[in-house]
Structure formats: structure tokens, C-alpha cells
PDB file of C-alpha atoms in Angstrom:
ATOM      1  CA  MET F   3     -50.880 -17.405 -17.665  1.00 42.00           C
ATOM      2  CA  SER F   4     -52.603 -16.516 -20.747  1.00 48.00           C
ATOM      3  CA  GLU F   5     -51.524 -17.961 -24.321  1.00 46.00           C
ATOM      4  CA  ALA F   6     -50.293 -14.552 -25.056  1.00 51.00           C
ATOM      5  CA  GLU F   7     -47.807 -14.895 -22.025  1.00 61.00           C
ATOM      6  CA  VAL F   8     -46.264 -18.257 -22.860  1.00 68.00           C
ATOM      7  CA  GLU F   9     -42.435 -17.664 -22.964  1.00 84.00           C
ATOM      8  CA  ALA F  10     -41.184 -18.081 -26.646  1.00 90.00           C
ATOM      9  CA  ALA F  11     -37.889 -20.115 -27.563  1.00 93.00           C
ATOM     10  CA  THR F  12     -37.320 -18.154 -30.730  1.00 95.00           C
ATOM     11  CA  LEU F  13     -37.834 -14.549 -32.048  1.00 95.00           C
ATOM     12  CA  GLY F  14     -40.052 -16.179 -34.794  1.00 95.00           C
ATOM     13  CA  ALA F  15     -42.408 -17.682 -32.260  1.00 95.00           C
ATOM     14  CA  LEU F  16     -42.260 -14.498 -30.116  1.00 95.00           C
ATOM     15  CA  ALA F  17     -43.461 -12.517 -33.350  1.00 95.00           C
ATOM     16  CA  GLU F  18     -46.255 -15.037 -33.689  1.00 94.00           C
ATOM     17  CA  ALA F  19     -47.436 -14.660 -30.158  1.00 94.00           C
ATOM     18  CA  GLU F  20     -47.251 -11.086 -30.203  1.00 95.00           C
ATOM     19  CA  ALA F  21     -49.563 -11.008 -33.235  1.00 94.00           C
ATOM     20  CA  ASN F  22     -52.232 -12.491 -30.832  1.00 93.00           C
ATOM     21  CA  CYS F  23     -51.601  -9.939 -28.022  1.00 94.00           C
ATOM     22  CA  THR F  24     -54.671  -8.377 -26.218  1.00 93.00           C
ATOM     23  CA  ARG F  25     -52.921  -7.160 -23.092  1.00 92.00           C
ATOM     24  CA  CYS F  26     -53.934  -3.448 -23.830  1.00 94.00           C
ATOM     25  CA  PRO F  27     -56.619  -2.253 -25.984  1.00 94.00           C
ATOM     26  CA  LEU F  28     -54.156  -0.711 -28.786  1.00 95.00           C
ATOM     27  CA  TYR F  29     -54.481  -4.104 -30.725  1.00 94.00           C
ATOM     28  CA  ARG F  30     -58.188  -3.216 -31.571  1.00 94.00           C
ATOM     29  CA  ASP F  31     -57.440  -0.265 -34.063  1.00 94.00           C
ATOM     30  CA  ALA F  32     -53.944  -0.871 -35.223  1.00 96.00           C
ATOM     31  CA  THR F  33     -53.442  -2.712 -38.360  1.00 95.00           C
ATOM     32  CA  GLN F  34     -51.041  -5.261 -37.046  1.00 97.00           C
ATOM     33  CA  VAL F  35     -48.497  -5.670 -34.519  1.00 97.00           C
ATOM     34  CA  VAL F  36     -45.018  -4.542 -35.100  1.00 98.00           C
ATOM     35  CA  PRO F  37     -42.360  -6.922 -33.615  1.00 97.00           C
ATOM     36  CA  GLY F  38     -38.682  -6.224 -33.219  1.00 98.00           C
ATOM     37  CA  GLU F  39     -36.266  -7.392 -35.859  1.00 97.00           C
ATOM     38  CA  GLY F  40     -32.549  -7.717 -36.620  1.00 97.00           C
ATOM     39  CA  HIS F  41     -29.765  -9.931 -35.539  1.00 96.00           C
ATOM     40  CA  ARG F  42     -30.923 -12.621 -33.198  1.00 95.00           C
ATOM     41  CA  GLN F  43     -27.624 -12.407 -31.343  1.00 96.00           C
ATOM     42  CA  ALA F  44     -27.066  -8.636 -31.654  1.00 98.00           C
ATOM     43  CA  ARG F  45     -24.706  -7.011 -29.286  1.00 98.00           C
ATOM     44  CA  MET F  46     -26.641  -3.937 -29.553  1.00 98.00           C
ATOM     45  CA  MET F  47     -30.464  -3.585 -28.809  1.00 98.00           C
ATOM     46  CA  VAL F  48     -32.194  -0.212 -29.782  1.00 98.00           C
ATOM     47  CA  VAL F  49     -35.492   0.466 -28.280  1.00 98.00           C
ATOM     48  CA  GLY F  50     -37.869   3.188 -29.634  1.00 98.00           C
ATOM     49  CA  GLU F  51     -41.166   4.095 -28.484  1.00 97.00           C
ATOM     50  CA  GLN F  52     -43.841   2.872 -30.754  1.00 97.00           C
ATOM     51  CA  PRO F  53     -44.798   2.020 -34.312  1.00 97.00           C
ATOM     52  CA  GLY F  54     -45.853   5.062 -36.590  1.00 95.00           C
ATOM     53  CA  ASP F  55     -48.347   4.936 -39.356  1.00 95.00           C
ATOM     54  CA  LYS F  56     -45.805   3.495 -41.901  1.00 96.00           C
ATOM     55  CA  GLU F  57     -44.601   0.808 -39.411  1.00 97.00           C
ATOM     56  CA  ASP F  58     -48.140  -0.165 -38.600  1.00 96.00           C
ATOM     57  CA  LEU F  59     -48.874  -0.590 -42.260  1.00 96.00           C
ATOM     58  CA  ALA F  60     -45.597  -2.538 -43.193  1.00 97.00           C
ATOM     59  CA  GLY F  61     -45.362  -4.605 -39.818  1.00 97.00           C
ATOM     60  CA  ARG F  62     -41.689  -3.644 -39.484  1.00 97.00           C
ATOM     61  CA  PRO F  63     -40.028  -1.199 -37.177  1.00 97.00           C
ATOM     62  CA  PHE F  64     -38.436   2.244 -38.308  1.00 97.00           C
ATOM     63  CA  VAL F  65     -39.430   2.284 -41.992  1.00 96.00           C
ATOM     64  CA  GLY F  66     -41.213   5.624 -42.049  1.00 95.00           C
ATOM     65  CA  PRO F  67     -39.548   9.141 -42.078  1.00 95.00           C
ATOM     66  CA  ALA F  68     -37.881   8.665 -38.579  1.00 96.00           C
ATOM     67  CA  GLY F  69     -36.805   5.289 -39.530  1.00 96.00           C
ATOM     68  CA  ARG F  70     -34.931   6.700 -42.784  1.00 97.00           C
ATOM     69  CA  LEU F  71     -33.438   9.389 -40.561  1.00 97.00           C
ATOM     70  CA  PHE F  72     -32.272   6.469 -38.169  1.00 98.00           C
ATOM     71  CA  ASP F  73     -30.899   4.582 -41.027  1.00 98.00           C
ATOM     72  CA  GLN F  74     -28.875   7.438 -42.169  1.00 97.00           C
ATOM     73  CA  THR F  75     -27.353   8.136 -38.856  1.00 98.00           C
ATOM     74  CA  LEU F  76     -26.636   4.486 -38.339  1.00 98.00           C
ATOM     75  CA  ALA F  77     -24.535   4.411 -41.657  1.00 98.00           C
ATOM     76  CA  GLU F  78     -22.613   7.657 -40.610  1.00 98.00           C
ATOM     77  CA  ALA F  79     -21.988   6.053 -37.276  1.00 97.00           C
ATOM     78  CA  GLY F  80     -20.598   3.005 -39.130  1.00 97.00           C
ATOM     79  CA  ILE F  81     -23.270   0.763 -37.399  1.00 98.00           C
ATOM     80  CA  PRO F  82     -24.683  -1.876 -39.707  1.00 97.00           C
ATOM     81  CA  ARG F  83     -28.419  -2.065 -39.400  1.00 96.00           C
ATOM     82  CA  ASP F  84     -28.421  -5.852 -39.975  1.00 96.00           C
ATOM     83  CA  GLN F  85     -25.999  -6.455 -37.056  1.00 97.00           C
ATOM     84  CA  ILE F  86     -28.215  -4.773 -34.361  1.00 98.00           C
ATOM     85  CA  PHE F  87     -31.660  -5.564 -33.096  1.00 98.00           C
ATOM     86  CA  VAL F  88     -34.298  -2.854 -33.462  1.00 98.00           C
ATOM     87  CA  THR F  89     -37.625  -2.825 -31.602  1.00 98.00           C
ATOM     88  CA  ASN F  90     -40.260  -0.602 -29.792  1.00 98.00           C
ATOM     89  CA  ALA F  91     -41.458  -0.384 -26.244  1.00 98.00           C
ATOM     90  CA  VAL F  92     -44.885  -0.580 -27.485  1.00 98.00           C
ATOM     91  CA  LYS F  93     -45.825  -2.866 -30.217  1.00 97.00           C
ATOM     92  CA  HIS F  94     -49.077  -1.421 -31.659  1.00 97.00           C
ATOM     93  CA  PHE F  95     -49.578   2.014 -33.318  1.00 96.00           C
ATOM     94  CA  LYS F  96     -51.590   4.391 -31.062  1.00 95.00           C
ATOM     95  CA  PHE F  97     -53.228   7.019 -33.211  1.00 93.00           C
ATOM     96  CA  GLU F  98     -55.988   9.689 -33.386  1.00 92.00           C
ATOM     97  CA  PRO F  99     -57.897   9.889 -36.613  1.00 89.00           C
ATOM     98  CA  ARG F 100     -57.764  13.361 -38.272  1.00 90.00           C
ATOM     99  CA  GLY F 101     -59.726  13.164 -41.624  1.00 89.00           C
ATOM    100  CA  LYS F 102     -57.715  10.503 -43.669  1.00 87.00           C
ATOM    101  CA  ARG F 103     -54.616  10.885 -41.554  1.00 90.00           C
ATOM    102  CA  ARG F 104     -53.753   9.041 -38.447  1.00 91.00           C
ATOM    103  CA  LEU F 105     -51.853  11.369 -36.025  1.00 88.00           C
ATOM    104  CA  HIS F 106     -49.671   9.770 -33.308  1.00 86.00           C
ATOM    105  CA  ARG F 107     -50.569   9.473 -29.609  1.00 92.00           C
ATOM    106  CA  SER F 108     -48.258   8.740 -26.990  1.00 93.00           C
ATOM    107  CA  PRO F 109     -48.859   5.614 -25.181  1.00 94.00           C
ATOM    108  CA  ASN F 110     -49.867   5.910 -21.514  1.00 95.00           C
ATOM    109  CA  ALA F 111     -47.952   4.464 -18.492  1.00 95.00           C
ATOM    110  CA  GLY F 112     -50.662   1.285 -18.456  1.00 94.00           C
ATOM    111  CA  GLU F 113     -49.948   0.627 -22.140  1.00 95.00           C
ATOM    112  CA  ILE F 114     -46.203   0.952 -21.480  1.00 96.00           C
ATOM    113  CA  ASP F 115     -46.304  -1.378 -18.698  1.00 95.00           C
ATOM    114  CA  ARG F 116     -48.635  -4.180 -20.362  1.00 94.00           C
ATOM    115  CA  CYS F 117     -46.354  -4.216 -23.229  1.00 96.00           C
ATOM    116  CA  LYS F 118     -43.253  -4.594 -21.139  1.00 95.00           C
ATOM    117  CA  TRP F 119     -43.757  -8.215 -21.237  1.00 93.00           C
ATOM    118  CA  TRP F 120     -42.707  -8.435 -24.926  1.00 96.00           C
ATOM    119  CA  LEU F 121     -39.690  -6.337 -24.597  1.00 97.00           C
ATOM    120  CA  GLY F 122     -38.641  -8.507 -21.508  1.00 96.00           C
ATOM    121  CA  GLN F 123     -38.862 -11.438 -23.826  1.00 96.00           C
ATOM    122  CA  GLU F 124     -36.860 -10.010 -26.677  1.00 97.00           C
ATOM    123  CA  LEU F 125     -34.058  -9.052 -24.108  1.00 97.00           C
ATOM    124  CA  LYS F 126     -33.933 -12.657 -22.803  1.00 96.00           C
ATOM    125  CA  LEU F 127     -33.840 -14.170 -26.532  1.00 97.00           C
ATOM    126  CA  VAL F 128     -31.292 -11.503 -27.897  1.00 97.00           C
ATOM    127  CA  ALA F 129     -29.092 -11.020 -24.687  1.00 97.00           C
ATOM    128  CA  PRO F 130     -27.688  -7.721 -25.832  1.00 98.00           C
ATOM    129  CA  ALA F 131     -24.224  -6.231 -24.447  1.00 98.00           C
ATOM    130  CA  VAL F 132     -25.859  -2.686 -24.587  1.00 98.00           C
ATOM    131  CA  LEU F 133     -29.098  -1.038 -24.787  1.00 98.00           C
ATOM    132  CA  VAL F 134     -30.086   2.337 -26.559  1.00 98.00           C
ATOM    133  CA  ALA F 135     -33.186   3.877 -25.203  1.00 98.00           C
ATOM    134  CA  MET F 136     -34.589   6.353 -27.741  1.00 98.00           C
ATOM    135  CA  GLY F 137     -36.977   8.503 -26.230  1.00 97.00           C
ATOM    136  CA  ALA F 138     -39.149   8.772 -22.889  1.00 96.00           C
ATOM    137  CA  THR F 139     -41.493   5.875 -23.701  1.00 97.00           C
ATOM    138  CA  ALA F 140     -38.398   3.539 -24.140  1.00 97.00           C
ATOM    139  CA  LEU F 141     -36.955   4.816 -20.946  1.00 97.00           C
ATOM    140  CA  ARG F 142     -40.202   4.410 -19.045  1.00 96.00           C
ATOM    141  CA  SER F 143     -40.266   0.619 -20.100  1.00 97.00           C
ATOM    142  CA  LEU F 144     -36.735  -0.173 -19.751  1.00 97.00           C
ATOM    143  CA  LEU F 145     -36.564   1.416 -16.247  1.00 96.00           C
ATOM    144  CA  GLY F 146     -40.066   0.862 -14.954  1.00 94.00           C
ATOM    145  CA  ARG F 147     -40.395   4.487 -14.008  1.00 94.00           C
ATOM    146  CA  PRO F 148     -40.791   7.892 -15.618  1.00 93.00           C
ATOM    147  CA  VAL F 149     -37.227   9.371 -16.156  1.00 94.00           C
ATOM    148  CA  SER F 150     -36.140  12.388 -18.264  1.00 95.00           C
ATOM    149  CA  ILE F 151     -33.750  11.921 -21.162  1.00 96.00           C
ATOM    150  CA  SER F 152     -31.847  14.934 -19.967  1.00 95.00           C
ATOM    151  CA  SER F 153     -31.109  13.550 -16.806  1.00 95.00           C
ATOM    152  CA  LEU F 154     -29.388  10.374 -18.014  1.00 95.00           C
ATOM    153  CA  ARG F 155     -27.924  11.418 -21.554  1.00 95.00           C
ATOM    154  CA  GLY F 156     -24.297  11.343 -21.596  1.00 92.00           C
ATOM    155  CA  LYS F 157     -24.106   8.872 -18.937  1.00 93.00           C
ATOM    156  CA  THR F 158     -24.000   5.036 -19.060  1.00 95.00           C
ATOM    157  CA  GLY F 159     -27.067   3.715 -17.043  1.00 93.00           C
ATOM    158  CA  ARG F 160     -28.179   0.128 -16.290  1.00 94.00           C
ATOM    159  CA  ILE F 161     -31.382  -1.644 -16.437  1.00 94.00           C
ATOM    160  CA  GLU F 162     -32.473  -3.881 -13.470  1.00 90.00           C
ATOM    161  CA  ASP F 163     -30.581  -6.868 -14.916  1.00 89.00           C
ATOM    162  CA  GLY F 164     -27.247  -4.929 -15.212  1.00 93.00           C
ATOM    163  CA  ILE F 165     -27.347  -4.312 -18.988  1.00 96.00           C
ATOM    164  CA  PRO F 166     -25.656  -0.988 -19.866  1.00 97.00           C
ATOM    165  CA  MET F 167     -28.062   1.517 -21.345  1.00 98.00           C
ATOM    166  CA  ILE F 168     -27.522   4.647 -23.348  1.00 98.00           C
ATOM    167  CA  ALA F 169     -30.465   7.246 -23.131  1.00 98.00           C
ATOM    168  CA  THR F 170     -30.990   9.375 -26.203  1.00 98.00           C
ATOM    169  CA  ILE F 171     -33.510  11.276 -28.190  1.00 97.00           C
ATOM    170  CA  HIS F 172     -36.033   9.550 -30.750  1.00 97.00           C
ATOM    171  CA  PRO F 173     -35.181  10.341 -34.199  1.00 97.00           C
ATOM    172  CA  SER F 174     -38.785  11.540 -34.947  1.00 95.00           C
ATOM    173  CA  TRP F 175     -37.842  14.593 -32.521  1.00 96.00           C
ATOM    174  CA  LEU F 176     -35.254  15.697 -34.831  1.00 97.00           C
ATOM    175  CA  LEU F 177     -37.790  15.971 -37.616  1.00 95.00           C
ATOM    176  CA  ARG F 178     -39.791  18.325 -35.634  1.00 95.00           C
ATOM    177  CA  ILE F 179     -37.071  20.848 -35.112  1.00 97.00           C
ATOM    178  CA  ARG F 180     -37.829  23.848 -37.821  1.00 96.00           C
ATOM    179  CA  ASP F 181     -34.295  25.602 -37.413  1.00 97.00           C
ATOM    180  CA  SER F 182     -31.981  23.465 -39.661  1.00 96.00           C
ATOM    181  CA  ALA F 183     -29.023  24.535 -37.644  1.00 97.00           C
ATOM    182  CA  ALA F 184     -30.547  23.455 -34.304  1.00 97.00           C
ATOM    183  CA  ARG F 185     -31.596  20.382 -35.927  1.00 96.00           C
ATOM    184  CA  GLU F 186     -28.146  19.440 -37.333  1.00 96.00           C
ATOM    185  CA  THR F 187     -26.717  20.204 -33.852  1.00 97.00           C
ATOM    186  CA  GLU F 188     -28.967  17.706 -32.131  1.00 97.00           C
ATOM    187  CA  ARG F 189     -28.615  15.333 -34.893  1.00 97.00           C
ATOM    188  CA  GLN F 190     -24.760  15.326 -34.237  1.00 97.00           C
ATOM    189  CA  LEU F 191     -25.437  14.592 -30.435  1.00 97.00           C
ATOM    190  CA  PHE F 192     -27.710  11.868 -31.430  1.00 98.00           C
ATOM    191  CA  LEU F 193     -24.930  10.319 -33.754  1.00 98.00           C
ATOM    192  CA  ALA F 194     -22.558  10.532 -30.732  1.00 98.00           C
ATOM    193  CA  ASP F 195     -24.941   8.802 -28.615  1.00 98.00           C
ATOM    194  CA  LEU F 196     -25.178   5.806 -31.060  1.00 98.00           C
ATOM    195  CA  ARG F 197     -21.464   5.535 -31.717  1.00 98.00           C
ATOM    196  CA  ARG F 198     -20.848   5.430 -27.756  1.00 97.00           C
ATOM    197  CA  ALA F 199     -23.313   2.588 -27.445  1.00 98.00           C
ATOM    198  CA  TRP F 200     -21.624   0.973 -30.537  1.00 98.00           C
ATOM    199  CA  ARG F 201     -18.217   1.029 -28.701  1.00 97.00           C
ATOM    200  CA  LEU F 202     -19.785  -0.099 -25.495  1.00 96.00           C
ATOM    201  CA  ALA F 203     -21.169  -3.254 -27.518  1.00 96.00           C
ATOM    202  CA  GLY F 204     -17.649  -4.218 -28.344  1.00 88.00           C
TER     203      GLY F 204
END
């Protein structure tokens, strides 16, 4: 077991261990690791896909454009962000340089699987009553296999250890919908998914 695989006793210790992670090559180009954050005994844990450009620079999850939309939807659902735990399936930003910009690239199966160690540690430490998987990368990590969001959406699934899981879209997808009416329809579905998870969290 490597130094980066020692099980942490606290979320703070876990974040320190994550900062030294070399389990996959993504750490080489990222600015820093982006550990999960939130209530250490949260009843609801939200798992996104990976940090974006703003998250990579800030070292915090969901602080960019998708994060602002996520916060707005949480507020509308009556879910205090400080009462949940928010993290990503992959902890380093994967990108492609394009001039001065860094364009998001989806993690591959190997990167998702190598990073699952950290998500597993967060699950043990927080022990949530319900999980929200936002996006295909989060689903792949939590279930250990590729699964479509549409096949699970609207149902209550379970991960291997029995924790209930709600599958939904990632808020970044909403930002890519050009038609405002279609975007609002999808946002309402996303809102309903979050509300259902919050009710399950009790």
C-alpha cells in the first residue's frame, strides 16, 4: 500500500493525502487537487464528474458556472449547501490547452477507476444516507461500470454497499442547451431529482 493509499481518519487528513496523489497522470498538469467539501456528517452526498477550470484554480468543487447553477437549484429546492457534502468522481482537472483557454476533457475509465479510491474514503468518512450521481462519470465511478443516466433516472438505485442513489444530469449540461425553453424544462427535472434525494436523506 503506497503512502497515498493510507486510510485517513478525518476529511482534513484525506484532503492532505489527496494532494499527494499520483495514482493516475492527471496530477501532472492540474494546478492542484480538488477534494470534496461540506458537512462531515452530511445525510446527502452529491458526486459530480471532475473539477473544471475555476475549481482547479480555487481548489474547491462547484465554484464555476456550473457550480453557480447548482447553488441556485439547491436554494430553490430548499437544500442548504452547508448541510450536504459535495465532491467529484475524479479529483484533478483533465483538459486540453486551446490558446490561453483550457478546455474540459472527459476522464477515461482508467482515470475514473484509479480515483475511485478517494471517493470510497469520502463515503466511509461521511456515511451519507443518500447519494446523488450527477453525470455519467459519477455513475461510472459509483457503480463500477458504464451506465446511462436515462436508464436510472427517476428510480432509486443502490450502490454496492446498499446506499440509495439518485442519478441525474450534471449542471454543466444545462449550460450547453441553447434553447431557453428546453433548458428550463431540463432544469426543472434536475430540481425534482435534487428534491427527491433530499427527501430520501430524511
